[in-house]
PDB file of C-alpha atoms in Angstrom:
ATOM      1  CA  MET A   1     186.773 -49.398  74.535  1.00 82.00           C
ATOM      2  CA  SER A   2     184.857 -49.326  77.842  1.00 93.00           C
ATOM      3  CA  GLY A   3     185.997 -46.957  80.544  1.00 97.00           C
ATOM      4  CA  ILE A   4     185.433 -45.255  83.884  1.00 98.00           C
ATOM      5  CA  LEU A   5     184.757 -41.522  83.908  1.00 98.00           C
ATOM      6  CA  SER A   6     186.549 -40.054  86.942  1.00 98.00           C
ATOM      7  CA  ILE A   7     185.612 -36.471  87.848  1.00 98.00           C
ATOM      8  CA  GLN A   8     187.716 -35.159  90.700  1.00 97.00           C
ATOM      9  CA  SER A   9     190.733 -33.076  91.655  1.00 97.00           C
ATOM     10  CA  HIS A  10     194.240 -33.496  90.256  1.00 97.00           C
ATOM     11  CA  VAL A  11     197.679 -32.644  91.592  1.00 97.00           C
ATOM     12  CA  VAL A  12     200.747 -32.294  89.381  1.00 98.00           C
ATOM     13  CA  TYR A  13     203.041 -33.600  92.132  1.00 98.00           C
ATOM     14  CA  GLY A  14     201.960 -36.382  94.460  1.00 97.00           C
ATOM     15  CA  LYS A  15     198.845 -38.463  94.851  1.00 97.00           C
ATOM     16  CA  ALA A  16     195.403 -37.021  95.499  1.00 96.00           C
ATOM     17  CA  GLY A  17     192.130 -37.105  93.591  1.00 97.00           C
ATOM     18  CA  ASN A  18     192.637 -38.405  90.063  1.00 98.00           C
ATOM     19  CA  SER A  19     196.372 -38.652  90.738  1.00 98.00           C
ATOM     20  CA  SER A  20     195.549 -41.229  93.412  1.00 98.00           C
ATOM     21  CA  ALA A  21     192.680 -42.977  91.621  1.00 98.00           C
ATOM     22  CA  VAL A  22     193.604 -43.306  87.946  1.00 98.00           C
ATOM     23  CA  PHE A  23     196.712 -45.494  88.051  1.00 98.00           C
ATOM     24  CA  PRO A  24     195.299 -48.143  90.437  1.00 97.00           C
ATOM     25  CA  LEU A  25     192.251 -48.486  88.190  1.00 98.00           C
ATOM     26  CA  GLN A  26     194.493 -48.798  85.149  1.00 97.00           C
ATOM     27  CA  ARG A  27     196.586 -51.404  86.977  1.00 95.00           C
ATOM     28  CA  MET A  28     193.346 -53.306  87.578  1.00 96.00           C
ATOM     29  CA  GLY A  29     192.733 -53.345  83.823  1.00 96.00           C
ATOM     30  CA  PHE A  30     190.350 -50.424  83.341  1.00 97.00           C
ATOM     31  CA  ASP A  31     190.584 -47.603  80.856  1.00 98.00           C
ATOM     32  CA  VAL A  32     190.047 -44.370  82.792  1.00 98.00           C
ATOM     33  CA  TRP A  33     188.741 -41.091  81.387  1.00 98.00           C
ATOM     34  CA  PRO A  34     189.805 -38.396  83.896  1.00 98.00           C
ATOM     35  CA  ILE A  35     188.202 -34.973  84.105  1.00 98.00           C
ATOM     36  CA  HIS A  36     189.854 -32.626  86.593  1.00 98.00           C
ATOM     37  CA  THR A  37     187.711 -30.343  88.757  1.00 97.00           C
ATOM     38  CA  VAL A  38     190.796 -28.505  89.985  1.00 96.00           C
ATOM     39  CA  GLN A  39     194.464 -28.713  89.080  1.00 97.00           C
ATOM     40  CA  PHE A  40     196.897 -27.882  91.862  1.00 97.00           C
ATOM     41  CA  SER A  41     200.657 -28.097  92.008  1.00 98.00           C
ATOM     42  CA  ASN A  42     200.393 -30.372  95.078  1.00 96.00           C
ATOM     43  CA  HIS A  43     197.816 -31.277  97.714  1.00 93.00           C
ATOM     44  CA  THR A  44     196.685 -28.648 100.196  1.00 90.00           C
ATOM     45  CA  GLN A  45     198.345 -30.047 103.327  1.00 90.00           C
ATOM     46  CA  TYR A  46     201.802 -28.718 102.443  1.00 94.00           C
ATOM     47  CA  GLU A  47     202.919 -25.916 104.781  1.00 94.00           C
ATOM     48  CA  GLN A  48     204.376 -24.048 101.799  1.00 97.00           C
ATOM     49  CA  GLY A  49     200.943 -23.880 100.178  1.00 95.00           C
ATOM     50  CA  TRP A  50     200.046 -24.737  96.602  1.00 95.00           C
ATOM     51  CA  THR A  51     199.344 -23.163  93.228  1.00 97.00           C
ATOM     52  CA  GLY A  52     196.673 -23.842  90.638  1.00 97.00           C
ATOM     53  CA  ARG A  53     192.983 -23.246  90.188  1.00 94.00           C
ATOM     54  CA  ALA A  54     189.528 -24.708  89.931  1.00 93.00           C
ATOM     55  CA  PHE A  55     188.005 -25.144  86.488  1.00 96.00           C
ATOM     56  CA  ALA A  56     184.641 -23.829  85.403  1.00 97.00           C
ATOM     57  CA  ALA A  57     181.681 -26.171  85.670  1.00 97.00           C
ATOM     58  CA  GLU A  58     181.152 -25.643  81.943  1.00 98.00           C
ATOM     59  CA  ASP A  59     184.497 -27.354  81.317  1.00 98.00           C
ATOM     60  CA  ILE A  60     183.098 -30.610  82.721  1.00 98.00           C
ATOM     61  CA  THR A  61     179.959 -30.369  80.611  1.00 98.00           C
ATOM     62  CA  GLU A  62     181.929 -29.490  77.498  1.00 98.00           C
ATOM     63  CA  LEU A  63     184.299 -32.454  77.866  1.00 98.00           C
ATOM     64  CA  VAL A  64     181.469 -34.897  78.542  1.00 98.00           C
ATOM     65  CA  SER A  65     179.630 -33.544  75.495  1.00 98.00           C
ATOM     66  CA  GLY A  66     182.739 -34.171  73.411  1.00 98.00           C
ATOM     67  CA  ILE A  67     182.856 -37.798  74.522  1.00 98.00           C
ATOM     68  CA  ASP A  68     179.143 -38.070  73.781  1.00 98.00           C
ATOM     69  CA  ASN A  69     179.620 -36.563  70.318  1.00 98.00           C
ATOM     70  CA  ILE A  70     181.962 -39.382  69.320  1.00 97.00           C
ATOM     71  CA  GLY A  71     179.464 -41.954  70.579  1.00 96.00           C
ATOM     72  CA  LYS A  72     181.457 -43.271  73.525  1.00 97.00           C
ATOM     73  CA  LEU A  73     179.265 -42.568  76.555  1.00 97.00           C
ATOM     74  CA  ASP A  74     177.440 -45.832  75.977  1.00 97.00           C
ATOM     75  CA  GLN A  75     180.766 -47.522  76.751  1.00 98.00           C
ATOM     76  CA  CYS A  76     181.080 -45.783  80.117  1.00 98.00           C
ATOM     77  CA  LEU A  77     180.898 -48.432  82.843  1.00 98.00           C
ATOM     78  CA  ALA A  78     180.898 -46.050  85.789  1.00 98.00           C
ATOM     79  CA  VAL A  79     181.100 -42.435  86.853  1.00 98.00           C
ATOM     80  CA  LEU A  80     183.337 -41.811  89.863  1.00 98.00           C
ATOM     81  CA  SER A  81     183.208 -38.375  91.461  1.00 98.00           C
ATOM     82  CA  GLY A  82     185.408 -36.959  94.209  1.00 97.00           C
ATOM     83  CA  TYR A  83     186.477 -33.458  95.194  1.00 96.00           C
ATOM     84  CA  GLN A  84     184.370 -30.753  93.567  1.00 96.00           C
ATOM     85  CA  GLY A  85     185.654 -27.171  93.416  1.00 93.00           C
ATOM     86  CA  SER A  86     182.228 -25.479  93.384  1.00 95.00           C
ATOM     87  CA  ALA A  87     178.517 -26.125  93.758  1.00 96.00           C
ATOM     88  CA  GLU A  88     178.200 -25.514  90.023  1.00 97.00           C
ATOM     89  CA  GLN A  89     180.625 -28.382  89.365  1.00 98.00           C
ATOM     90  CA  CYS A  90     178.368 -30.615  91.460  1.00 98.00           C
ATOM     91  CA  GLU A  91     175.476 -29.669  89.177  1.00 98.00           C
ATOM     92  CA  ALA A  92     177.625 -30.585  86.161  1.00 98.00           C
ATOM     93  CA  VAL A  93     178.282 -33.999  87.735  1.00 98.00           C
ATOM     94  CA  ILE A  94     174.546 -34.506  88.218  1.00 98.00           C
ATOM     95  CA  ASP A  95     173.968 -33.790  84.524  1.00 98.00           C
ATOM     96  CA  THR A  96     176.855 -36.100  83.583  1.00 98.00           C
ATOM     97  CA  VAL A  97     175.507 -39.027  85.589  1.00 98.00           C
ATOM     98  CA  LYS A  98     172.060 -38.597  84.031  1.00 98.00           C
ATOM     99  CA  ARG A  99     173.572 -38.432  80.541  1.00 98.00           C
ATOM    100  CA  VAL A 100     175.760 -41.495  81.051  1.00 98.00           C
ATOM    101  CA  LYS A 101     172.889 -43.556  82.442  1.00 98.00           C
ATOM    102  CA  ALA A 102     170.700 -42.513  79.524  1.00 98.00           C
ATOM    103  CA  ARG A 103     173.353 -43.895  77.166  1.00 98.00           C
ATOM    104  CA  ASN A 104     174.164 -46.962  79.287  1.00 98.00           C
ATOM    105  CA  PRO A 105     171.515 -47.912  81.867  1.00 98.00           C
ATOM    106  CA  GLU A 106     173.908 -50.492  83.340  1.00 98.00           C
ATOM    107  CA  ALA A 107     176.473 -47.841  84.297  1.00 98.00           C
ATOM    108  CA  ILE A 108     176.951 -47.195  88.005  1.00 98.00           C
ATOM    109  CA  TYR A 109     177.681 -43.977  89.870  1.00 98.00           C
ATOM    110  CA  THR A 110     180.111 -43.909  92.805  1.00 98.00           C
ATOM    111  CA  CYS A 111     180.068 -40.696  94.837  1.00 98.00           C
ATOM    112  CA  ASP A 112     182.991 -39.949  97.143  1.00 98.00           C
ATOM    113  CA  PRO A 113     181.331 -36.969  98.893  1.00 97.00           C
ATOM    114  CA  VAL A 114     184.386 -34.907  99.807  1.00 95.00           C
ATOM    115  CA  MET A 115     183.251 -32.320 102.360  1.00 92.00           C
ATOM    116  CA  GLY A 116     186.352 -32.119 104.481  1.00 71.00           C
ATOM    117  CA  ASP A 117     186.375 -32.566 108.238  1.00 62.00           C
ATOM    118  CA  PRO A 118     186.482 -29.969 111.020  1.00 60.00           C
ATOM    119  CA  ALA A 119     189.659 -31.606 112.312  1.00 61.00           C
ATOM    120  CA  LYS A 120     191.375 -30.755 109.019  1.00 58.00           C
ATOM    121  CA  GLY A 121     189.670 -27.423 108.425  1.00 51.00           C
ATOM    122  CA  CYS A 122     187.099 -26.524 105.785  1.00 52.00           C
ATOM    123  CA  ILE A 123     188.498 -27.480 102.404  1.00 70.00           C
ATOM    124  CA  VAL A 124     185.445 -27.232 100.138  1.00 80.00           C
ATOM    125  CA  ALA A 125     183.805 -24.231  98.533  1.00 83.00           C
ATOM    126  CA  PRO A 126     180.481 -22.817  99.795  1.00 85.00           C
ATOM    127  CA  GLY A 127     177.449 -24.791  98.663  1.00 92.00           C
ATOM    128  CA  VAL A 128     179.325 -27.984  97.761  1.00 95.00           C
ATOM    129  CA  ALA A 129     178.324 -29.933 100.878  1.00 94.00           C
ATOM    130  CA  GLU A 130     174.693 -28.912 100.472  1.00 96.00           C
ATOM    131  CA  VAL A 131     174.469 -30.198  96.888  1.00 97.00           C
ATOM    132  CA  LEU A 132     176.299 -33.391  97.812  1.00 98.00           C
ATOM    133  CA  VAL A 133     173.841 -34.123 100.628  1.00 97.00           C
ATOM    134  CA  SER A 134     170.655 -33.124  98.833  1.00 98.00           C
ATOM    135  CA  GLN A 135     171.328 -34.393  95.310  1.00 98.00           C
ATOM    136  CA  LEU A 136     174.535 -36.260  94.490  1.00 98.00           C
ATOM    137  CA  MET A 137     174.564 -38.749  97.361  1.00 98.00           C
ATOM    138  CA  PRO A 138     170.877 -39.740  97.034  1.00 98.00           C
ATOM    139  CA  MET A 139     171.267 -40.404  93.291  1.00 98.00           C
ATOM    140  CA  ALA A 140     174.443 -42.490  93.683  1.00 98.00           C
ATOM    141  CA  ASP A 141     174.531 -46.266  93.488  1.00 98.00           C
ATOM    142  CA  ILE A 142     177.533 -46.289  95.826  1.00 98.00           C
ATOM    143  CA  ILE A 143     178.594 -43.642  98.337  1.00 98.00           C
ATOM    144  CA  VAL A 144     182.007 -43.645 100.008  1.00 98.00           C
ATOM    145  CA  PRO A 145     181.838 -41.142 102.890  1.00 97.00           C
ATOM    146  CA  ASN A 146     184.083 -40.807 105.906  1.00 95.00           C
ATOM    147  CA  GLN A 147     182.473 -40.627 109.337  1.00 96.00           C
ATOM    148  CA  TYR A 148     181.954 -36.862 109.212  1.00 94.00           C
ATOM    149  CA  GLU A 149     180.416 -37.018 105.728  1.00 96.00           C
ATOM    150  CA  LEU A 150     178.097 -39.862 106.771  1.00 97.00           C
ATOM    151  CA  THR A 151     176.891 -37.739 109.693  1.00 97.00           C
ATOM    152  CA  GLN A 152     176.285 -34.784 107.372  1.00 96.00           C
ATOM    153  CA  PHE A 153     174.209 -37.004 105.059  1.00 98.00           C
ATOM    154  CA  THR A 154     172.115 -38.677 107.754  1.00 98.00           C
ATOM    155  CA  GLY A 155     172.070 -36.108 110.549  1.00 98.00           C
ATOM    156  CA  LEU A 156     173.121 -38.852 112.970  1.00 98.00           C
ATOM    157  CA  GLU A 157     176.067 -38.526 115.337  1.00 97.00           C
ATOM    158  CA  ILE A 158     178.399 -41.529 115.443  1.00 97.00           C
ATOM    159  CA  ASN A 159     180.095 -42.363 118.735  1.00 96.00           C
ATOM    160  CA  ASN A 160     180.236 -46.157 118.648  1.00 95.00           C
ATOM    161  CA  LEU A 161     179.693 -49.220 116.476  1.00 96.00           C
ATOM    162  CA  GLN A 162     175.900 -49.307 116.841  1.00 97.00           C
ATOM    163  CA  ASP A 163     175.667 -45.626 115.902  1.00 97.00           C
ATOM    164  CA  ALA A 164     177.654 -46.383 112.745  1.00 97.00           C
ATOM    165  CA  ILE A 165     175.354 -49.273 111.809  1.00 98.00           C
ATOM    166  CA  THR A 166     172.283 -47.091 112.350  1.00 98.00           C
ATOM    167  CA  ALA A 167     173.759 -44.276 110.258  1.00 98.00           C
ATOM    168  CA  CYS A 168     174.640 -46.632 107.401  1.00 98.00           C
ATOM    169  CA  GLN A 169     171.128 -48.053 107.378  1.00 98.00           C
ATOM    170  CA  ALA A 170     169.695 -44.533 107.398  1.00 98.00           C
ATOM    171  CA  ALA A 171     171.932 -43.665 104.439  1.00 98.00           C
ATOM    172  CA  LEU A 172     170.617 -46.658 102.486  1.00 98.00           C
ATOM    173  CA  SER A 173     167.067 -45.426 103.020  1.00 98.00           C
ATOM    174  CA  LYS A 174     167.982 -42.194 101.215  1.00 98.00           C
ATOM    175  CA  GLY A 175     168.790 -43.836  97.875  1.00 98.00           C
ATOM    176  CA  PRO A 176     172.241 -45.460  97.597  1.00 98.00           C
ATOM    177  CA  LYS A 177     172.433 -49.236  97.186  1.00 98.00           C
ATOM    178  CA  LEU A 178     175.832 -49.496  98.869  1.00 98.00           C
ATOM    179  CA  VAL A 179     177.391 -47.430 101.634  1.00 98.00           C
ATOM    180  CA  VAL A 180     181.152 -47.819 102.084  1.00 98.00           C
ATOM    181  CA  VAL A 181     182.455 -45.803 105.022  1.00 98.00           C
ATOM    182  CA  LYS A 182     186.133 -45.247 104.280  1.00 96.00           C
ATOM    183  CA  HIS A 183     187.069 -44.412 107.878  1.00 94.00           C
ATOM    184  CA  LEU A 184     185.199 -44.726 111.184  1.00 95.00           C
ATOM    185  CA  HIS A 185     187.399 -43.014 113.748  1.00 90.00           C
ATOM    186  CA  SER A 186     184.937 -43.406 116.656  1.00 89.00           C
ATOM    187  CA  VAL A 187     184.720 -47.194 116.509  1.00 85.00           C
ATOM    188  CA  SER A 188     188.247 -48.228 117.530  1.00 84.00           C
ATOM    189  CA  ASN A 189     191.467 -46.607 118.721  1.00 82.00           C
ATOM    190  CA  ASP A 190     193.465 -49.747 117.948  1.00 86.00           C
ATOM    191  CA  THR A 191     192.584 -50.490 114.320  1.00 93.00           C
ATOM    192  CA  PHE A 192     191.706 -48.553 111.183  1.00 95.00           C
ATOM    193  CA  THR A 193     188.038 -49.392 110.621  1.00 97.00           C
ATOM    194  CA  MET A 194     185.805 -49.266 107.565  1.00 98.00           C
ATOM    195  CA  MET A 195     182.186 -50.349 107.201  1.00 98.00           C
ATOM    196  CA  MET A 196     180.008 -51.438 104.293  1.00 98.00           C
ATOM    197  CA  ALA A 197     176.225 -51.664 104.322  1.00 98.00           C
ATOM    198  CA  SER A 198     173.714 -52.935 101.784  1.00 98.00           C
ATOM    199  CA  GLU A 199     170.252 -54.452 101.927  1.00 96.00           C
ATOM    200  CA  ASP A 200     172.028 -57.774 102.546  1.00 96.00           C
ATOM    201  CA  GLY A 201     173.729 -56.703 105.774  1.00 97.00           C
ATOM    202  CA  VAL A 202     176.556 -54.746 107.358  1.00 98.00           C
ATOM    203  CA  TRP A 203     180.250 -55.698 107.305  1.00 98.00           C
ATOM    204  CA  LEU A 204     183.336 -54.401 109.068  1.00 98.00           C
ATOM    205  CA  ALA A 205     186.843 -54.288 107.599  1.00 97.00           C
ATOM    206  CA  GLU A 206     189.815 -53.629 109.851  1.00 96.00           C
ATOM    207  CA  ARG A 207     193.557 -53.230 109.427  1.00 96.00           C
ATOM    208  CA  PRO A 208     196.431 -52.037 111.593  1.00 95.00           C
ATOM    209  CA  TYR A 209     197.292 -48.386 111.988  1.00 94.00           C
ATOM    210  CA  LEU A 210     200.693 -47.315 110.706  1.00 95.00           C
ATOM    211  CA  ALA A 211     202.582 -44.715 112.729  1.00 92.00           C
ATOM    212  CA  PHE A 212     203.177 -42.096 110.035  1.00 95.00           C
ATOM    213  CA  SER A 213     204.742 -38.851 111.236  1.00 93.00           C
ATOM    214  CA  LYS A 214     202.395 -37.136 108.748  1.00 93.00           C
ATOM    215  CA  GLN A 215     199.321 -38.982 107.527  1.00 92.00           C
ATOM    216  CA  PRO A 216     199.282 -39.478 103.728  1.00 95.00           C
ATOM    217  CA  VAL A 217     196.667 -37.617 101.708  1.00 95.00           C
ATOM    218  CA  GLY A 218     194.578 -39.276  98.981  1.00 95.00           C
ATOM    219  CA  VAL A 219     193.819 -42.522 100.826  1.00 96.00           C
ATOM    220  CA  GLY A 220     190.066 -42.021 100.523  1.00 96.00           C
ATOM    221  CA  ASP A 221     190.403 -41.381  96.788  1.00 97.00           C
ATOM    222  CA  LEU A 222     192.379 -44.614  96.515  1.00 98.00           C
ATOM    223  CA  ILE A 223     189.774 -46.597  98.474  1.00 98.00           C
ATOM    224  CA  SER A 224     186.901 -45.276  96.330  1.00 98.00           C
ATOM    225  CA  ALA A 225     188.720 -46.209  93.130  1.00 98.00           C
ATOM    226  CA  LEU A 226     189.729 -49.667  94.324  1.00 98.00           C
ATOM    227  CA  PHE A 227     186.200 -50.481  95.487  1.00 98.00           C
ATOM    228  CA  THR A 228     184.609 -49.238  92.266  1.00 98.00           C
ATOM    229  CA  GLY A 229     187.010 -51.181  90.063  1.00 98.00           C
ATOM    230  CA  LYS A 230     186.703 -54.433  91.970  1.00 98.00           C
ATOM    231  CA  TYR A 231     182.930 -54.110  92.175  1.00 98.00           C
ATOM    232  CA  LEU A 232     182.743 -53.679  88.415  1.00 98.00           C
ATOM    233  CA  SER A 233     184.945 -56.725  87.770  1.00 97.00           C
ATOM    234  CA  SER A 234     183.444 -59.026  90.416  1.00 97.00           C
ATOM    235  CA  GLN A 235     179.847 -57.783  90.697  1.00 97.00           C
ATOM    236  CA  ASN A 236     180.189 -58.709  94.378  1.00 98.00           C
ATOM    237  CA  SER A 237     180.250 -55.998  97.033  1.00 98.00           C
ATOM    238  CA  ARG A 238     181.890 -58.143  99.728  1.00 98.00           C
ATOM    239  CA  ILE A 239     184.732 -59.168  97.422  1.00 98.00           C
ATOM    240  CA  ALA A 240     185.190 -55.512  96.467  1.00 98.00           C
ATOM    241  CA  PHE A 241     185.150 -54.331 100.082  1.00 98.00           C
ATOM    242  CA  GLU A 242     187.681 -56.870 101.313  1.00 98.00           C
ATOM    243  CA  PHE A 243     189.890 -56.157  98.304  1.00 97.00           C
ATOM    244  CA  CYS A 244     189.901 -52.381  98.754  1.00 97.00           C
ATOM    245  CA  ASN A 245     190.805 -52.751 102.431  1.00 97.00           C
ATOM    246  CA  ASN A 246     193.731 -55.064 101.715  1.00 97.00           C
ATOM    247  CA  ALA A 247     194.970 -53.296  98.578  1.00 97.00           C
ATOM    248  CA  SER A 248     194.874 -49.821 100.132  1.00 97.00           C
ATOM    249  CA  TYR A 249     196.765 -51.139 103.160  1.00 97.00           C
ATOM    250  CA  SER A 250     199.405 -52.596 100.846  1.00 96.00           C
ATOM    251  CA  VAL A 251     199.944 -49.137  99.351  1.00 97.00           C
ATOM    252  CA  LEU A 252     200.175 -47.607 102.807  1.00 97.00           C
ATOM    253  CA  GLU A 253     202.639 -50.275 103.945  1.00 97.00           C
ATOM    254  CA  LYS A 254     204.913 -49.530 100.997  1.00 97.00           C
ATOM    255  CA  THR A 255     204.603 -45.800 101.655  1.00 98.00           C
ATOM    256  CA  TYR A 256     205.536 -46.338 105.304  1.00 97.00           C
ATOM    257  CA  GLN A 257     208.463 -48.622 104.461  1.00 97.00           C
ATOM    258  CA  LEU A 258     209.879 -46.001 102.090  1.00 97.00           C
ATOM    259  CA  ASN A 259     209.407 -43.264 104.697  1.00 96.00           C
ATOM    260  CA  GLU A 260     207.336 -41.204 102.273  1.00 97.00           C
ATOM    261  CA  TRP A 261     204.375 -38.878 102.746  1.00 95.00           C
ATOM    262  CA  GLU A 262     202.906 -39.175  99.257  1.00 98.00           C
ATOM    263  CA  LEU A 263     201.205 -42.491  98.492  1.00 98.00           C
ATOM    264  CA  GLN A 264     203.574 -44.877  96.721  1.00 98.00           C
ATOM    265  CA  THR A 265     201.099 -46.403  94.283  1.00 97.00           C
ATOM    266  CA  ILE A 266     203.711 -47.003  91.589  1.00 97.00           C
ATOM    267  CA  ALA A 267     206.068 -48.824  93.948  1.00 97.00           C
ATOM    268  CA  ALA A 268     203.150 -50.860  95.325  1.00 96.00           C
ATOM    269  CA  GLN A 269     201.511 -51.635  91.983  1.00 96.00           C
ATOM    270  CA  ASP A 270     201.941 -55.418  92.160  1.00 94.00           C
ATOM    271  CA  ASP A 271     200.447 -55.438  95.652  1.00 90.00           C
ATOM    272  CA  ILE A 272     197.470 -53.449  94.373  1.00 90.00           C
ATOM    273  CA  PHE A 273     196.615 -56.172  91.905  1.00 86.00           C
ATOM    274  CA  PHE A 274     197.511 -59.050  94.240  1.00 90.00           C
ATOM    275  CA  PRO A 275     197.368 -57.760  97.833  1.00 92.00           C
ATOM    276  CA  ARG A 276     199.600 -59.658 100.233  1.00 87.00           C
ATOM    277  CA  ASN A 277     197.381 -58.779 103.162  1.00 88.00           C
ATOM    278  CA  LYS A 278     194.383 -61.018 103.772  1.00 92.00           C
ATOM    279  CA  TYR A 279     192.308 -59.266 106.412  1.00 97.00           C
ATOM    280  CA  LYS A 280     188.839 -60.785 106.402  1.00 97.00           C
ATOM    281  CA  LEU A 281     185.492 -59.058 106.746  1.00 98.00           C
ATOM    282  CA  LYS A 282     183.296 -59.404 109.810  1.00 97.00           C
ATOM    283  CA  ARG A 283     179.527 -59.441 109.443  1.00 98.00           C
ATOM    284  CA  ILE A 284     178.014 -57.382 112.230  1.00 96.00           C
ATOM    285  CA  ALA A 285     174.377 -56.910 111.192  1.00 92.00           C
TER     286      ALA A 285
END
């Protein structure tokens, strides 16, 4: 039974981290093996706060060793990592990726390098960003940063479309085969913009903004999961990129229609598998 190992945060209520990523991947036909880096009652943007804790890095290693002991790591198709609660957890992810690839050289690693954003406040523990930039992102096959995280990785400020292209190409030179920028806020005020770069070129994906009173959390986790799943099934990065743009927008549309803050992935499950939106990619380099 092949599966995707997803190592990221989890919330009991709502959709963020594994709570955002696991069900869409299952709806796409994948078995998912979730390991939680933290378990919180709810995501951290609630005014009332949250409860829960981060797990020890040894917990990740122990669980991966258990899967290895029953001879299943060779059936791991991909490792997907998101929010890490400590620098030590990042080190455990590094060891996990190496172990999985030793068992299955065809497995891919997708790194969603969650570092936060100054506009939202610092939401990661000390040392996490440094390990992401120096080790996890360079070893990944696919990275899925936002604009701030791409700047942290490349050292390049992004103020316009050409800056974004240059930064993506610089990121490719550091190791990843695919760079999927899950949000470029400096490119357009009128549309939500994502970018994908590979050695074959650079593509732009756009969709309308929705006027949420409070922006949903977990959208980046959803995008990373959708791209990884579709890339595994299609082996085509452009198909995967167009799909994740349209499918994630379908979830957001349903969320907006229901006047909800938490992503409505269950209500939108049919539109995840068969997105009604058909926004096309634009090749720009």
